PDB file of C-alpha atoms in Angstrom:
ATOM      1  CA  UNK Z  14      78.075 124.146 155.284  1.00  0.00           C
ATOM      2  CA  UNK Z  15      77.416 120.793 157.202  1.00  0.00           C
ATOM      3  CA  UNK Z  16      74.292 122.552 158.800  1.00  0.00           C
ATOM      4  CA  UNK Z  17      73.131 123.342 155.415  1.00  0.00           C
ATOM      5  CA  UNK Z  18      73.500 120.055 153.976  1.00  0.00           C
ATOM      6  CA  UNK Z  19      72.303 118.488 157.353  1.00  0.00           C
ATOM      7  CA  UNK Z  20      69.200 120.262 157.381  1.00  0.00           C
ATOM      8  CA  UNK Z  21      68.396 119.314 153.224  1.00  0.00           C
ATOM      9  CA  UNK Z  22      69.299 116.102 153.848  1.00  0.00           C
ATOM     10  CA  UNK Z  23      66.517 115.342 156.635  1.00  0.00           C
ATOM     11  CA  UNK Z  24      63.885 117.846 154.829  1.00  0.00           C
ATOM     12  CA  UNK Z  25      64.430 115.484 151.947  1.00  0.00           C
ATOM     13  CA  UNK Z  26      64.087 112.216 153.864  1.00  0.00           C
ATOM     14  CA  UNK Z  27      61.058 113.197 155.804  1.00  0.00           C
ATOM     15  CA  UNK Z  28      59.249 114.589 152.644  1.00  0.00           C
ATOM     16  CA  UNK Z  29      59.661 111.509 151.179  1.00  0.00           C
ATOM     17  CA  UNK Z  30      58.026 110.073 154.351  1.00  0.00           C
ATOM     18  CA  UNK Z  31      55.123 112.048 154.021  1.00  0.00           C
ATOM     19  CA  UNK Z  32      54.309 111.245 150.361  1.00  0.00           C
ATOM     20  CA  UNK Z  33      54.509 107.945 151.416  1.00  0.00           C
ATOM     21  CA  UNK Z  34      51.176 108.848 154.115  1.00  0.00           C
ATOM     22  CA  UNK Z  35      49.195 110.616 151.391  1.00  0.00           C
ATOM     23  CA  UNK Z  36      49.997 108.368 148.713  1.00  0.00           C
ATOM     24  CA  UNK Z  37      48.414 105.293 150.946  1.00  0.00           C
ATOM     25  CA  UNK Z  38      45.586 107.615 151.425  1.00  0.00           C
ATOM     26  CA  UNK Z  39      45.237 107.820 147.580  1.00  0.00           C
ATOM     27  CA  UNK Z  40      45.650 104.601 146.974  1.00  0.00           C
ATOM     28  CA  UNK Z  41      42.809 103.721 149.479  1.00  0.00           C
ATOM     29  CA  UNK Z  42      40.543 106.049 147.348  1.00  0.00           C
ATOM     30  CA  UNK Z  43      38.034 103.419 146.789  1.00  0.00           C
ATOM     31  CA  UNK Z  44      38.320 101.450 150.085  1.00  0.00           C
ATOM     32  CA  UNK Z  45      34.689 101.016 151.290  1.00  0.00           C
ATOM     33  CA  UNK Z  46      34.953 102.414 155.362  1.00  0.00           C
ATOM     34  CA  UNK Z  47      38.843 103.550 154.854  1.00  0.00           C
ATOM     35  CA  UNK Z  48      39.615 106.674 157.145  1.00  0.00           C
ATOM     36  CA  UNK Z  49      42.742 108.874 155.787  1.00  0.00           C
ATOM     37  CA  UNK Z  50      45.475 109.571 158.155  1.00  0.00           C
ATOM     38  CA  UNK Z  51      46.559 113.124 158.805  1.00  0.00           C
ATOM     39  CA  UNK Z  52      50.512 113.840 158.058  1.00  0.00           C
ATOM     40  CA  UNK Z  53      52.479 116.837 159.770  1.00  0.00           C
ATOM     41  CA  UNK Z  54      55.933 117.844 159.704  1.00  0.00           C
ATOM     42  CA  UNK Z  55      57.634 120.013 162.789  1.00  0.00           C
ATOM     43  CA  UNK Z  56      61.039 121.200 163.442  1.00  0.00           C
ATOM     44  CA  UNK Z  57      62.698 119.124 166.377  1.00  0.00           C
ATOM     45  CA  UNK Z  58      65.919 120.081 168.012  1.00  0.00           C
ATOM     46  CA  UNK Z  59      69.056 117.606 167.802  1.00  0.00           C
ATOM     47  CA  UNK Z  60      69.244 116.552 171.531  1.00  0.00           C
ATOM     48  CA  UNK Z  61      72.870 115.998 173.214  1.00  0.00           C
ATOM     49  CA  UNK Z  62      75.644 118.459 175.091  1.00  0.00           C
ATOM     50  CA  UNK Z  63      77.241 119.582 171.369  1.00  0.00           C
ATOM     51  CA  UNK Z  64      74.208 120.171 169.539  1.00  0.00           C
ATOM     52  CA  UNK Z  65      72.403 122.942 171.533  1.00  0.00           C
ATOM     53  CA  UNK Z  66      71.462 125.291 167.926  1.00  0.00           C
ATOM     54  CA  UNK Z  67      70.894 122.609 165.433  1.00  0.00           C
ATOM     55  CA  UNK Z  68      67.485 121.138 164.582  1.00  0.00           C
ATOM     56  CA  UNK Z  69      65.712 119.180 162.134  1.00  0.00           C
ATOM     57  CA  UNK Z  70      62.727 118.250 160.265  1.00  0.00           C
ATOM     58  CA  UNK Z  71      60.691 115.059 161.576  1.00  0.00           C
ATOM     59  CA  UNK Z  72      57.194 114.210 159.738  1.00  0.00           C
ATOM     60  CA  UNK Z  73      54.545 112.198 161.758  1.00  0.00           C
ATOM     61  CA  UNK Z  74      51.289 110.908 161.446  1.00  0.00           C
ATOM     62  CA  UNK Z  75      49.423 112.366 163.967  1.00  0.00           C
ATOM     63  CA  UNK Z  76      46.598 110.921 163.956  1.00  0.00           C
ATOM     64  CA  UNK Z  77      43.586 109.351 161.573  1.00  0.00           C
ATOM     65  CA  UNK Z  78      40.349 111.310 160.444  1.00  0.00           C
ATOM     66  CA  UNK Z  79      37.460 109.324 161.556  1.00  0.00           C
ATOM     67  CA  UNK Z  80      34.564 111.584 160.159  1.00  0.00           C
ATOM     68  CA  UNK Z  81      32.345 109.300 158.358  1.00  0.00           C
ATOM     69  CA  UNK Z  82      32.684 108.964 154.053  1.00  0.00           C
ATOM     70  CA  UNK Z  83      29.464 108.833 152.053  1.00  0.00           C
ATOM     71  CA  UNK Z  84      26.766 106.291 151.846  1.00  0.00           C
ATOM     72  CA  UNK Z  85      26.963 104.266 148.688  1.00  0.00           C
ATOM     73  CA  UNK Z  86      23.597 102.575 147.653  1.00  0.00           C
ATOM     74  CA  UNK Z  87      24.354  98.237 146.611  1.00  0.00           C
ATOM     75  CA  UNK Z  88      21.258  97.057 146.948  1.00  0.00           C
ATOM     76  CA  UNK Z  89      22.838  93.310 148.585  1.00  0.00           C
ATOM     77  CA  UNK Z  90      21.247  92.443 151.224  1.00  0.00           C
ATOM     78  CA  UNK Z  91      24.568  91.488 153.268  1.00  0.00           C
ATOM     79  CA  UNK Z  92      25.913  95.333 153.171  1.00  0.00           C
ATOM     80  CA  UNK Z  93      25.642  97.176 155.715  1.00  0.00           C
ATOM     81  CA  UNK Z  94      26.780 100.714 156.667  1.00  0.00           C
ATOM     82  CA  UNK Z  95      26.913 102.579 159.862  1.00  0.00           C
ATOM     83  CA  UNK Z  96      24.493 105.533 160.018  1.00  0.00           C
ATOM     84  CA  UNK Z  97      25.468 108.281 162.258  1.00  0.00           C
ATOM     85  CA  UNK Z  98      28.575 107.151 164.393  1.00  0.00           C
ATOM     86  CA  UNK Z  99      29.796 103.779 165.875  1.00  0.00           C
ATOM     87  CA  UNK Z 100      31.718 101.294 164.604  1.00  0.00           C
ATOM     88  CA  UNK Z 101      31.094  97.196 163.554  1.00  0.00           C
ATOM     89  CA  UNK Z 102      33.235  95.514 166.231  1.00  0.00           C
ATOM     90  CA  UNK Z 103      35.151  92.278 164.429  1.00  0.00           C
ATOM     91  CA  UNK Z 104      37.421  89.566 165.501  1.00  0.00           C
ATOM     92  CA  UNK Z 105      41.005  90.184 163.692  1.00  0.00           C
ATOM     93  CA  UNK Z 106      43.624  87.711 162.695  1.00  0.00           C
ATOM     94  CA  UNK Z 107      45.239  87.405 165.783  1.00  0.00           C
ATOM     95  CA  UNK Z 108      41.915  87.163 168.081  1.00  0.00           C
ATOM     96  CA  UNK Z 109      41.756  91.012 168.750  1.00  0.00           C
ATOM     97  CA  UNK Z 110      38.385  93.018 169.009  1.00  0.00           C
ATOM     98  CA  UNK Z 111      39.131  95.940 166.400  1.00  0.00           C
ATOM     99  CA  UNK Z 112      36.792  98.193 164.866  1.00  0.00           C
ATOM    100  CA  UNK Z 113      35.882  98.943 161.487  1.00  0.00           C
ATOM    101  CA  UNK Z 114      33.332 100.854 159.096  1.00  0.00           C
ATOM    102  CA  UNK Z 115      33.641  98.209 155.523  1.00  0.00           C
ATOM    103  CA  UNK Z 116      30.444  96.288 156.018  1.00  0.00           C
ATOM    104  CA  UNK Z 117      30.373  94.381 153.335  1.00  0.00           C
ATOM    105  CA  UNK Z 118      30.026  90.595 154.949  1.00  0.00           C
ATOM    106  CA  UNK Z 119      30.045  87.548 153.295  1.00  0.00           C
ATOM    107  CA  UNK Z 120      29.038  84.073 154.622  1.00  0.00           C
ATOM    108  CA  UNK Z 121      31.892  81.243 154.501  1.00  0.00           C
ATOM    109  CA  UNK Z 122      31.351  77.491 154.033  1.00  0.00           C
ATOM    110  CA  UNK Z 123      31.076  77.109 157.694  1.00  0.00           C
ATOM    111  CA  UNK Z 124      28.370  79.815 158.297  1.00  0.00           C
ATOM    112  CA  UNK Z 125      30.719  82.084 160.041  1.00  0.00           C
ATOM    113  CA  UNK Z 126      30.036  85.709 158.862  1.00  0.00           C
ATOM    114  CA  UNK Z 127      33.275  87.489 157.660  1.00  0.00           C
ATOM    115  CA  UNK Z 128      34.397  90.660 156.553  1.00  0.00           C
ATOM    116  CA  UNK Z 129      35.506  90.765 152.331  1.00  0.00           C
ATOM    117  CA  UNK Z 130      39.001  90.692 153.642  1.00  0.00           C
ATOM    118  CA  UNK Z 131      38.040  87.345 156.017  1.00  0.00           C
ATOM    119  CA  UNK Z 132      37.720  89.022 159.671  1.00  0.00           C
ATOM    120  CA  UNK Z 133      35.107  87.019 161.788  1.00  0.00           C
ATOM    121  CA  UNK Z 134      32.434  89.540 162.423  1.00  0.00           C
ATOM    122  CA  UNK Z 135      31.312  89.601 165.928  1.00  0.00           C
ATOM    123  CA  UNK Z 136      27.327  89.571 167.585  1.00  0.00           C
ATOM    124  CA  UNK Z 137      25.961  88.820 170.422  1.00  0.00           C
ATOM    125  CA  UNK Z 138      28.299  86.032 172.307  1.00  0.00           C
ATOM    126  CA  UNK Z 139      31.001  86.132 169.675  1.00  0.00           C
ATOM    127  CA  UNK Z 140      31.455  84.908 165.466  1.00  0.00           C
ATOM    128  CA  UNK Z 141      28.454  85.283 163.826  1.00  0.00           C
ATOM    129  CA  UNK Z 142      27.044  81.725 162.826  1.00  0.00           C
ATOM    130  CA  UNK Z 143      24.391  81.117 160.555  1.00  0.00           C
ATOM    131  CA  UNK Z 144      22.603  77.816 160.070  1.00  0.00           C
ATOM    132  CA  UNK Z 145      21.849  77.279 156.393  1.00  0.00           C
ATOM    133  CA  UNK Z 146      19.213  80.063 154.908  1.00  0.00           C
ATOM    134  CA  UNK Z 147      17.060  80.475 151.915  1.00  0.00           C
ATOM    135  CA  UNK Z 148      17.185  84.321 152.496  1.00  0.00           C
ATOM    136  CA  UNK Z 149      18.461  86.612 155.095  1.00  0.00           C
ATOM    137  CA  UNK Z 150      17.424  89.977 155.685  1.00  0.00           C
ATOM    138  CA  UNK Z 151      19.875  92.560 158.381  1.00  0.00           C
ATOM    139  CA  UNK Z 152      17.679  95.098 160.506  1.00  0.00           C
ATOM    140  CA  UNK Z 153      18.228  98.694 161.316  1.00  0.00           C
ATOM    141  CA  UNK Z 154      19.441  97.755 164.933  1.00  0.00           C
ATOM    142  CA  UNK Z 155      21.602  95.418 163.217  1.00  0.00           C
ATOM    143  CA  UNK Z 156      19.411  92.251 163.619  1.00  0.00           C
ATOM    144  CA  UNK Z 157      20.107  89.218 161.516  1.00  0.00           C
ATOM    145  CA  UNK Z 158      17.262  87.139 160.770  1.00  0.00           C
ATOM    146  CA  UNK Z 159      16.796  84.541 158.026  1.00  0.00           C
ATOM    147  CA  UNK Z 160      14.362  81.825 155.601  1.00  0.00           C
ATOM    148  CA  UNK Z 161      15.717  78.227 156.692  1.00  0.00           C
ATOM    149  CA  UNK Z 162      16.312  76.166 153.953  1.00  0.00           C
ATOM    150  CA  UNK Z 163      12.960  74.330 153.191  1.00  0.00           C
ATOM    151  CA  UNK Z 164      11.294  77.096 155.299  1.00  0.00           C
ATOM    152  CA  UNK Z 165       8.140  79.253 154.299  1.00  0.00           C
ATOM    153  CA  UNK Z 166       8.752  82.640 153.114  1.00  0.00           C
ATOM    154  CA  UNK Z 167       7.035  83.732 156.229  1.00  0.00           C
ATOM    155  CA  UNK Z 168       9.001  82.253 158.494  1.00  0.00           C
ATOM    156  CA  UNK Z 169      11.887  84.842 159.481  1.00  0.00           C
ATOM    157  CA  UNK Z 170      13.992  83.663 162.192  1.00  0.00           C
ATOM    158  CA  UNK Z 171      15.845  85.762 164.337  1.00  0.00           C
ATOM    159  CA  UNK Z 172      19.228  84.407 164.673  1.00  0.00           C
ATOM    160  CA  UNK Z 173      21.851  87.099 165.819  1.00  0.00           C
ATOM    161  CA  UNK Z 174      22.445  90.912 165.954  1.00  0.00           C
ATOM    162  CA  UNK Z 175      25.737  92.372 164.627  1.00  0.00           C
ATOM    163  CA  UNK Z 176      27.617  93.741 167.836  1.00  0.00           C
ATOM    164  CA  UNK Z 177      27.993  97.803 167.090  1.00  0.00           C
ATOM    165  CA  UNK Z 178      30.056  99.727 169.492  1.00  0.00           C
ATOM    166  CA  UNK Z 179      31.072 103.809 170.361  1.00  0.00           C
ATOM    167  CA  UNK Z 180      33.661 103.984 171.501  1.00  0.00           C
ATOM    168  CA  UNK Z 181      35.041 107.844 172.758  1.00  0.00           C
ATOM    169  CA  UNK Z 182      36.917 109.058 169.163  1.00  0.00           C
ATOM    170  CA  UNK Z 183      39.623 110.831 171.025  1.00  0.00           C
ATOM    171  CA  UNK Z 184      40.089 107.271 172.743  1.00  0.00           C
ATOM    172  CA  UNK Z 185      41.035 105.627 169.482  1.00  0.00           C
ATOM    173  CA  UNK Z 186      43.793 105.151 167.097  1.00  0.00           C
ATOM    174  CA  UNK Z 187      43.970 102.915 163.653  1.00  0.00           C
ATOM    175  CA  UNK Z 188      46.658  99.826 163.546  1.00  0.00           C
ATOM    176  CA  UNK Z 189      49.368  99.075 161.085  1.00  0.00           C
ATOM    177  CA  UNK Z 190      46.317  96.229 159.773  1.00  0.00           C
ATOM    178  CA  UNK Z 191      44.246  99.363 158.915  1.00  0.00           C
ATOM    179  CA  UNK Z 192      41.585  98.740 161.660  1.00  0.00           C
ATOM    180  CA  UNK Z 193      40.933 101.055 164.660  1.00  0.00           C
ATOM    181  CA  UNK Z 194      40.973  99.783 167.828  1.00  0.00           C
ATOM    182  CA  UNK Z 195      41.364 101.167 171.759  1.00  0.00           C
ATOM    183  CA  UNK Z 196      44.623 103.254 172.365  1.00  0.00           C
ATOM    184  CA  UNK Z 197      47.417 101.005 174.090  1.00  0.00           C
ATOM    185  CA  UNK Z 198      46.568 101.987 177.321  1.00  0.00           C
ATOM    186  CA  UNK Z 199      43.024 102.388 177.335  1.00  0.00           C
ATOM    187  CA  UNK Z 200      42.578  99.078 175.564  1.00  0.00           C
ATOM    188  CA  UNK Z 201      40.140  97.089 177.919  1.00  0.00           C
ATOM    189  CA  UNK Z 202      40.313  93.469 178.308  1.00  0.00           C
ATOM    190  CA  UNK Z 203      36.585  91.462 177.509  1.00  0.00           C
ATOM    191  CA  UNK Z 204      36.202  93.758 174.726  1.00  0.00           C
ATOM    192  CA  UNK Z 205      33.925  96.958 174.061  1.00  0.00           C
ATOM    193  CA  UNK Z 206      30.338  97.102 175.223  1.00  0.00           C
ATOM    194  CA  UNK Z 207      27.789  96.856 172.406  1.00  0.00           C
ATOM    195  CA  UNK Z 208      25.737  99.797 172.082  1.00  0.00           C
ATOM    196  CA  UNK Z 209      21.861  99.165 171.503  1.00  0.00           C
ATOM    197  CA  UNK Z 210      21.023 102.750 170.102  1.00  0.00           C
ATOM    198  CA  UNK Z 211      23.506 102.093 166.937  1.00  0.00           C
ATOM    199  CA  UNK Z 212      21.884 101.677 163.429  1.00  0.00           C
ATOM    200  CA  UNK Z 213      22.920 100.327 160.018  1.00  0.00           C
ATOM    201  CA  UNK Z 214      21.571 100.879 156.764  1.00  0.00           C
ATOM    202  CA  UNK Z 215      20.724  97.460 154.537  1.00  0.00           C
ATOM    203  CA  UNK Z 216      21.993  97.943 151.263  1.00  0.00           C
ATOM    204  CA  UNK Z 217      24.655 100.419 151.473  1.00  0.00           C
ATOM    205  CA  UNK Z 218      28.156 100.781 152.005  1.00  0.00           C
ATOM    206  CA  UNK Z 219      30.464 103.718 153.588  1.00  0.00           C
ATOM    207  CA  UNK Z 220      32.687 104.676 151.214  1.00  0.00           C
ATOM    208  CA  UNK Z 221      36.557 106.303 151.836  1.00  0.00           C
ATOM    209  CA  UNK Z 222      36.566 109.113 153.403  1.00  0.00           C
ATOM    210  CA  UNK Z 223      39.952 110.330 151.387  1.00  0.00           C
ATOM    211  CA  UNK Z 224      39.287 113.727 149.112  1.00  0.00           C
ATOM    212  CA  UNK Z 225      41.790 112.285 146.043  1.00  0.00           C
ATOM    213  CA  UNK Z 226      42.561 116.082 144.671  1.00  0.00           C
ATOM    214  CA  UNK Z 227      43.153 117.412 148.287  1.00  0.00           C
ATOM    215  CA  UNK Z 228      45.802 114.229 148.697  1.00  0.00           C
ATOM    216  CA  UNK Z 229      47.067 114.876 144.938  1.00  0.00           C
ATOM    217  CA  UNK Z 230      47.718 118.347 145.537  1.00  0.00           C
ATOM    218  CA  UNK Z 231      49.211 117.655 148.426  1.00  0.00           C
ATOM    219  CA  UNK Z 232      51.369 115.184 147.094  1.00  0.00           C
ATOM    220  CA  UNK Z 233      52.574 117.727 144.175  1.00  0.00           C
ATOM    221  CA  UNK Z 234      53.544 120.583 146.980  1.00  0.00           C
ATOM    222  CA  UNK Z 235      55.300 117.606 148.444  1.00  0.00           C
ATOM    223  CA  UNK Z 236      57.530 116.903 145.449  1.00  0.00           C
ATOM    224  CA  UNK Z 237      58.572 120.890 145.474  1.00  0.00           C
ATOM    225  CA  UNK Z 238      59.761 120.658 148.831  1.00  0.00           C
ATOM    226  CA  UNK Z 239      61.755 117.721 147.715  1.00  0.00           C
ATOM    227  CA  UNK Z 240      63.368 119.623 145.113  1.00  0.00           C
ATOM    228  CA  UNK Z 241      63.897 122.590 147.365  1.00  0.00           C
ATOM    229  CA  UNK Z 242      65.679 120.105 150.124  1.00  0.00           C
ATOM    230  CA  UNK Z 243      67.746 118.746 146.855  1.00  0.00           C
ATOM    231  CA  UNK Z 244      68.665 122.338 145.857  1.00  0.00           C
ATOM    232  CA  UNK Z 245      69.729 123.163 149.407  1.00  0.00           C
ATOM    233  CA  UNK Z 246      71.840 120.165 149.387  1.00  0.00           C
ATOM    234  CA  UNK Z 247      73.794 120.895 145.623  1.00  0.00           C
ATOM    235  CA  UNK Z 248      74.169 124.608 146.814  1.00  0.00           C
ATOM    236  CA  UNK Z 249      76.034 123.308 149.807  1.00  0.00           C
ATOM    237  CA  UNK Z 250      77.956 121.266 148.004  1.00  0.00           C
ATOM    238  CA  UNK Z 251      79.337 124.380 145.284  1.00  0.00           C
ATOM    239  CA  UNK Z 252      79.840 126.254 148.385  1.00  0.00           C
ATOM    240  CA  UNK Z 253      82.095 124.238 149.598  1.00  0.00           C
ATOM    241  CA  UNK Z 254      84.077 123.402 146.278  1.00  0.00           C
ATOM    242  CA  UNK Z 255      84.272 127.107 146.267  1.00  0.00           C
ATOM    243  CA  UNK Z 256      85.805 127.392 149.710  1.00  0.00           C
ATOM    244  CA  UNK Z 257      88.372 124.678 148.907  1.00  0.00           C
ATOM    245  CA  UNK Z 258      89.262 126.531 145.439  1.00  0.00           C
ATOM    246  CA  UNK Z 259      89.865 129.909 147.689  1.00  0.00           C
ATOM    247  CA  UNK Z 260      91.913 128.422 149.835  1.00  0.00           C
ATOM    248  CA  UNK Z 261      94.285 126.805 147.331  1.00  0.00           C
ATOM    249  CA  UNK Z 262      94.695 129.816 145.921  1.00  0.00           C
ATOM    250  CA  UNK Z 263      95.734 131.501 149.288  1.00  0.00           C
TER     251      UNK Z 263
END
């Protein structure tokens, strides 16, 4: 019986686990750049010298789909999306070079280009800085020129160029901040080379690349399993009030 109700009891806990992965994904729907993270759940054995036929369930995430959502059409002239692969390198809260696909910037009252969510976005030799502009325009290779204030329309200066990187997928792994960045061990110090042959599209964001019915359904054969692990666990438990009732009558 205590296998029984062992093995319902951690089906149940790990399904709830797993809802938990897909229902972020859901909920990150409409996330401009967000990639969905895969869920899994295995059988593991129960390690130690008294345990050698029991096992139980364990869900994981494995790992994070990083194919690339669709391109969404804004029409601001301070979106940008990747086109093709690569990643927009960005300076995090804590000073760390992470990665990410949301491009839609914003300037701040000190210049400093920043993520909607306030990252620093990174170019050339580190934050983005622009000096006061009239109008700014962002190139294909990621170029950032601008109008100066009082300047004539024909006079675009070239100021910075967004730093885009490409890094090996298999080499990369998304944080608990929702950013991807270099595995532990491969993470380099001096941060990623940028690479020149990157492009963005003006005017456009990436949008999530989370399938909502695929995660819904998911989340509904989910909730079965649940009830199954529940069932396994209440059938344990009448089993046993049935043994007990046997034996008193013995």
């Amino acid at each position: 019986m205590d296998k029984a109700l062992y093995l319902g009891m951690s089906g149940a806990k790990q399904n709830m686990l797993s809802q938990r992965a897909h229902a972020n994904n859901l909920a990150n729907v409409n996330t401009t750049g967000f990639k969905k993270d895969f869920a899994q759940a295995r059988s593991m054995p129960v390690f130690g010298e008294h345990h050698p036929t029991r096992a139980y369930a364990m869900a994981e995430r494995p790992g994070t789909d990083l194919t690339a959502g669709a391109l969404m059409q804004t029409g601001r002239d301070m979106d940008v999306a990747i086109e093709g692969e690569g990643w927009l390198a960005i300076q995090n809260n804590l000073g760390e070079e992470v990665f990410t696909r949301s491009g839609s910037l914003q300037v701040d009252v000190n210049g400093l280009v920043r993520l909607a969510s306030g990252e620093m976005v990174l170019g050339n030799g580190g934050p983005v800085a622009l000096p006061p502009f009239e109008n700014l325009q962002i190139g294909a290779d990621g170029t950032i020129s601008i109008i100066p204030v009082g300047g004539s329309p024909d006079q675009l200066v070239e100021v910075d160029r967004l730093k885009l990187v490409n890094p090996p997928p298999e080499e990369l792994e998304k944080g608990l901040d929702g950013f991807i960045r270099r595995k532990g061990e491969l993470a380099g110090g001096g941060g990623e080379p940028a690479d020149a042959d990157l492009r963005v599209a003006s005017g456009f964001l990436e949008s999530s690349n989370v399938n909502a019915v695929e995660e819904m359904i998911s989340n509904l054969q989910l909730t079965r399993q649940y009830e199954m692990q529940v069932k396994v666990m209440s059938t344990a438990k009448e089993n046993s009030e049935a043994t007990a009732r046997l034996l008193q009558n013995l």
